[in-house]
């Protein structure tokens, strides 16, 4: 075995549990030729990150990777090229992402925030300790579909709903809200449902999403098989709890695959998620194809198939109201983003114009 093939073999052995495959190896080949190390980001914290490599887990600085663009910063789940040595050690670049989970920031700058990269499954954790918020579930699902990952809704704390009939009704409500999405019930306390969830997510990368108090850290501990995440009890009365996870951490699962745990998300803003919204409300978009007018707003137009479905009871009115809300929100975000891009271009043009004018003044001074 040559030294090169031996090195390749050791990289596969070390990184395969984290999702390394032939396709990633092919993408990394040019950086391998430069002597850089391949690795996956397992945690990002204040401009630095922990990267698992064939040489172990390394601490590296991310300053080289466009820190001014929130969508191009290094994030948990990225595959990166890391310098083999040096103090500080730097991440040179990240490989093209297969998927990316992005939400709108809570600021008014119309920017996106990337939460996780290269994800196969987006687990939306929803607590059964409180009343179901179907609109919020739809919002999470829109972002999950838009990311390119397969959503999975996990109803946590199922042990708090001992009545089987009540639990079945709750599951049915969520299934109606999440067409085409697996809906699982899980109790991390007694282990019910964990085997099914483990089978669904094994072998890939999953991101765990949800509000604080949804039981994400408890679920992460149950899936990993150890208390890797700090857990603080939420009040069963209202489901509220303190944030237990403050960073996004990538954890290897004993049954294969990896899990990215995220902080509880107070705000879940859409960010250019038109396709994701369409998938969440697939039945509405299918009905819209039968409307008399192709640009039907489903408000009061004659021949509206969507309104007819509401009148007949085929479509719940709540679904249409939620669909309208998310469509309007997404349109506002896209409009603001486009406006921001145009403003940035105008500033760049003015800057270049001023530089050109200054250069001409210098030339004229020389010619005079």
Short mmCIF file of C-alpha atoms in Angstrom, two decimals, residues 73-312:
data_model
loop_
_atom_site.label_atom_id
_atom_site.label_comp_id
_atom_site.label_asym_id
_atom_site.label_seq_id
_atom_site.Cartn_x
_atom_site.Cartn_y
_atom_site.Cartn_z
CA UNK A 73 -19.44 31.68 7.41
CA UNK A 74 -18.28 28.28 8.60
CA UNK A 75 -21.07 26.47 10.41
CA UNK A 76 -21.66 23.18 12.20
CA UNK A 77 -21.87 20.34 9.67
CA UNK A 78 -19.50 21.89 7.13
CA UNK A 79 -16.72 19.81 5.60
CA UNK A 80 -13.59 21.96 5.65
CA UNK A 81 -9.94 22.10 4.59
CA UNK A 82 -7.73 22.84 7.60
CA UNK A 83 -4.08 23.81 7.80
CA UNK A 84 -2.01 20.85 9.04
CA UNK A 85 -0.17 23.00 11.59
CA UNK A 86 0.51 26.49 12.81
CA UNK A 87 -0.59 28.70 15.69
CA UNK A 88 -3.27 29.68 15.25
CA UNK A 89 -4.43 26.99 12.87
CA UNK A 90 -6.84 28.20 10.14
CA UNK A 91 -9.74 26.80 8.14
CA UNK A 92 -8.89 27.62 4.52
CA UNK A 93 -12.31 26.90 2.99
CA UNK A 94 -15.37 24.70 3.22
CA UNK A 95 -16.59 22.26 0.57
CA UNK A 96 -19.77 23.10 -1.41
CA UNK A 97 -22.78 22.35 0.79
CA UNK A 98 -25.26 19.69 -0.24
CA UNK A 99 -27.98 21.21 1.93
CA UNK A 100 -28.19 24.21 4.26
CA UNK A 101 -30.76 25.09 6.92
CA UNK A 102 -31.24 28.88 6.82
CA UNK A 103 -33.60 31.17 8.70
CA UNK A 104 -34.11 34.92 8.63
CA UNK A 105 -32.25 36.77 11.37
CA UNK A 106 -34.18 38.52 14.10
CA UNK A 107 -32.67 41.84 12.99
CA UNK A 108 -34.25 44.17 10.45
CA UNK A 109 -31.37 43.78 7.99
CA UNK A 110 -33.09 41.05 5.94
CA UNK A 111 -30.18 38.69 6.29
CA UNK A 112 -30.20 34.92 6.49
CA UNK A 113 -28.55 32.94 9.27
CA UNK A 114 -27.25 29.48 8.48
CA UNK A 115 -27.92 27.03 11.31
CA UNK A 116 -26.54 23.76 9.94
CA UNK A 117 -25.02 22.36 6.74
CA UNK A 118 -25.06 19.05 4.88
CA UNK A 119 -28.13 17.74 6.68
CA UNK A 120 -30.17 14.73 5.51
CA UNK A 121 -32.99 14.88 8.08
CA UNK A 122 -34.48 17.88 9.88
CA UNK A 123 -36.07 16.68 13.12
CA UNK A 124 -38.73 19.14 14.31
CA UNK A 125 -39.21 18.47 18.02
CA UNK A 126 -42.65 19.44 19.35
CA UNK A 127 -43.57 19.05 23.02
CA UNK A 128 -46.82 17.34 23.96
CA UNK A 129 -46.63 19.03 27.38
CA UNK A 130 -48.27 22.12 25.88
CA UNK A 131 -51.01 22.83 23.35
CA UNK A 132 -49.91 22.14 19.79
CA UNK A 133 -49.02 25.23 17.76
CA UNK A 134 -49.72 23.93 14.25
CA UNK A 135 -48.72 27.22 12.64
CA UNK A 136 -45.26 27.04 14.17
CA UNK A 137 -44.88 23.45 13.00
CA UNK A 138 -45.73 24.57 9.46
CA UNK A 139 -43.13 27.31 9.72
CA UNK A 140 -40.39 24.88 10.79
CA UNK A 141 -41.39 22.49 8.02
CA UNK A 142 -41.19 25.21 5.36
CA UNK A 143 -37.59 25.94 6.36
CA UNK A 144 -36.79 22.23 6.54
CA UNK A 145 -38.14 21.50 3.04
CA UNK A 146 -36.36 24.57 1.65
CA UNK A 147 -33.04 23.35 3.10
CA UNK A 148 -33.13 20.22 0.97
CA UNK A 149 -33.40 17.90 3.98
CA UNK A 150 -36.23 15.45 4.70
CA UNK A 151 -38.33 16.74 7.62
CA UNK A 152 -39.40 14.48 10.47
CA UNK A 153 -41.80 15.69 13.17
CA UNK A 154 -41.13 14.17 16.59
CA UNK A 155 -43.77 14.67 19.26
CA UNK A 156 -41.76 14.54 22.49
CA UNK A 157 -42.87 13.87 26.07
CA UNK A 158 -45.47 11.36 24.86
CA UNK A 159 -45.51 9.89 28.38
CA UNK A 160 -47.45 13.01 29.47
CA UNK A 161 -50.38 11.92 27.24
CA UNK A 162 -51.27 8.50 28.68
CA UNK A 163 -54.65 8.27 26.90
CA UNK A 164 -54.11 6.44 23.59
CA UNK A 165 -57.16 8.01 21.91
CA UNK A 166 -56.06 11.55 22.78
CA UNK A 167 -52.55 10.82 21.56
CA UNK A 168 -53.89 9.43 18.27
CA UNK A 169 -55.93 12.61 17.70
CA UNK A 170 -52.88 14.79 18.33
CA UNK A 171 -50.83 12.75 15.86
CA UNK A 172 -53.61 13.03 13.28
CA UNK A 173 -53.72 16.83 13.69
CA UNK A 174 -49.98 17.04 13.03
CA UNK A 175 -50.13 14.62 10.09
CA UNK A 176 -52.78 16.85 8.48
CA UNK A 177 -50.42 19.80 9.04
CA UNK A 178 -47.40 17.94 7.67
CA UNK A 179 -48.31 16.11 4.44
CA UNK A 180 -45.58 13.75 3.29
CA UNK A 181 -43.70 14.01 6.59
CA UNK A 182 -43.22 11.16 9.09
CA UNK A 183 -44.80 12.01 12.46
CA UNK A 184 -43.38 10.03 15.39
CA UNK A 185 -44.20 10.02 19.10
CA UNK A 186 -41.29 9.62 21.49
CA UNK A 187 -40.76 9.50 25.23
CA UNK A 188 -37.13 9.98 26.19
CA UNK A 189 -38.13 9.13 29.77
CA UNK A 190 -39.27 5.55 29.11
CA UNK A 191 -37.67 5.08 25.69
CA UNK A 192 -40.90 4.57 23.73
CA UNK A 193 -40.47 5.39 20.04
CA UNK A 194 -36.71 5.90 20.17
CA UNK A 195 -36.03 2.72 18.18
CA UNK A 196 -38.22 3.95 15.30
CA UNK A 197 -36.61 7.40 15.28
CA UNK A 198 -33.12 5.87 15.41
CA UNK A 199 -33.93 3.68 12.41
CA UNK A 200 -35.20 6.69 10.44
CA UNK A 201 -32.13 8.88 11.00
CA UNK A 202 -29.34 6.26 11.12
CA UNK A 203 -26.57 6.57 8.57
CA UNK A 204 -27.06 10.25 7.77
CA UNK A 205 -26.82 13.70 9.33
CA UNK A 206 -29.80 15.01 11.28
CA UNK A 207 -30.41 18.45 12.78
CA UNK A 208 -32.60 18.75 15.86
CA UNK A 209 -34.86 21.83 15.82
CA UNK A 210 -37.51 23.25 18.08
CA UNK A 211 -38.39 25.78 20.73
CA UNK A 212 -36.89 25.85 24.22
CA UNK A 213 -38.71 23.35 26.38
CA UNK A 214 -39.40 20.99 23.48
CA UNK A 215 -37.15 18.37 25.02
CA UNK A 216 -34.38 18.56 22.42
CA UNK A 217 -31.45 18.10 24.80
CA UNK A 218 -33.16 15.19 26.56
CA UNK A 219 -33.88 13.64 23.17
CA UNK A 220 -30.28 14.20 22.05
CA UNK A 221 -29.00 12.47 25.18
CA UNK A 222 -31.34 9.54 24.59
CA UNK A 223 -30.23 9.15 20.96
CA UNK A 224 -26.53 9.46 21.75
CA UNK A 225 -26.83 7.19 24.77
CA UNK A 226 -25.12 9.49 27.28
CA UNK A 227 -25.66 12.82 29.00
CA UNK A 228 -23.69 14.85 26.48
CA UNK A 229 -26.08 17.80 26.62
CA UNK A 230 -26.97 19.72 29.76
CA UNK A 231 -30.66 19.34 30.56
CA UNK A 232 -32.72 21.70 32.68
CA UNK A 233 -36.27 20.67 33.56
CA UNK A 234 -39.11 22.54 31.90
CA UNK A 235 -42.34 23.23 33.76
CA UNK A 236 -44.93 20.68 32.66
CA UNK A 237 -47.69 23.29 33.12
CA UNK A 238 -46.55 25.59 30.36
CA UNK A 239 -43.57 23.77 28.83
CA UNK A 240 -41.27 26.71 29.38
CA UNK A 241 -37.67 26.11 30.25
CA UNK A 242 -34.30 27.81 30.18
CA UNK A 243 -32.05 27.52 27.16
CA UNK A 244 -29.86 24.48 27.71
CA UNK A 245 -28.02 24.51 24.39
CA UNK A 246 -26.22 27.71 23.38
CA UNK A 247 -24.19 26.41 20.45
CA UNK A 248 -24.80 23.93 17.64
CA UNK A 249 -23.00 20.66 18.36
CA UNK A 250 -22.46 17.70 16.04
CA UNK A 251 -22.61 14.37 17.87
CA UNK A 252 -21.86 10.87 16.56
CA UNK A 253 -24.71 8.39 17.11
CA UNK A 254 -23.90 4.86 18.34
CA UNK A 255 -26.18 3.29 15.71
CA UNK A 256 -24.57 5.25 12.86
CA UNK A 257 -25.06 8.78 11.62
CA UNK A 258 -24.61 12.10 13.39
CA UNK A 259 -26.89 14.55 15.14
CA UNK A 260 -26.64 18.34 15.23
CA UNK A 261 -28.33 19.77 18.32
CA UNK A 262 -29.34 23.44 18.12
CA UNK A 263 -30.33 26.07 20.66
CA UNK A 264 -34.03 26.63 21.24
CA UNK A 265 -35.27 28.99 18.54
CA UNK A 266 -37.45 31.86 19.75
CA UNK A 267 -37.99 33.20 16.25
CA UNK A 268 -38.28 31.07 13.13
CA UNK A 269 -38.34 33.58 10.28
CA UNK A 270 -38.56 32.44 6.70
CA UNK A 271 -35.72 33.30 4.34
CA UNK A 272 -36.56 32.94 0.64
CA UNK A 273 -38.51 29.74 1.33
CA UNK A 274 -41.15 29.83 -1.42
CA UNK A 275 -40.49 26.23 -2.46
CA UNK A 276 -40.59 25.05 1.15
CA UNK A 277 -43.91 26.79 1.80
CA UNK A 278 -45.30 25.18 -1.35
CA UNK A 279 -44.33 21.72 -0.12
CA UNK A 280 -45.85 22.26 3.32
CA UNK A 281 -49.13 23.31 1.71
CA UNK A 282 -48.98 20.91 -1.21
CA UNK A 283 -52.73 20.28 -1.17
CA UNK A 284 -53.47 24.02 -1.53
CA UNK A 285 -51.08 24.43 -4.44
CA UNK A 286 -52.61 21.37 -6.09
CA UNK A 287 -56.12 22.80 -5.66
CA UNK A 288 -54.92 26.17 -7.01
CA UNK A 289 -54.18 24.49 -10.33
CA UNK A 290 -57.94 24.13 -10.82
CA UNK A 291 -58.77 27.79 -10.10
CA UNK A 292 -60.38 29.72 -12.95
CA UNK A 293 -57.67 32.40 -12.87
CA UNK A 294 -53.99 31.46 -12.89
CA UNK A 295 -53.17 34.38 -10.55
CA UNK A 296 -56.02 33.63 -8.14
CA UNK A 297 -55.33 34.99 -4.64
CA UNK A 298 -57.94 32.67 -3.09
CA UNK A 299 -59.72 35.61 -1.50
CA UNK A 300 -63.08 36.10 -3.24
CA UNK A 301 -62.43 35.31 -6.90
CA UNK A 302 -65.11 33.39 -8.82
CA UNK A 303 -64.17 29.84 -9.72
CA UNK A 304 -61.62 29.52 -6.89
CA UNK A 305 -61.03 25.83 -6.25
CA UNK A 306 -59.32 26.53 -2.92
CA UNK A 307 -62.32 28.42 -1.51
CA UNK A 308 -64.61 25.70 -2.84
CA UNK A 309 -62.56 23.12 -0.90
CA UNK A 310 -63.02 25.18 2.27
CA UNK A 311 -66.78 25.43 1.69
CA UNK A 312 -67.02 21.67 1.23
#
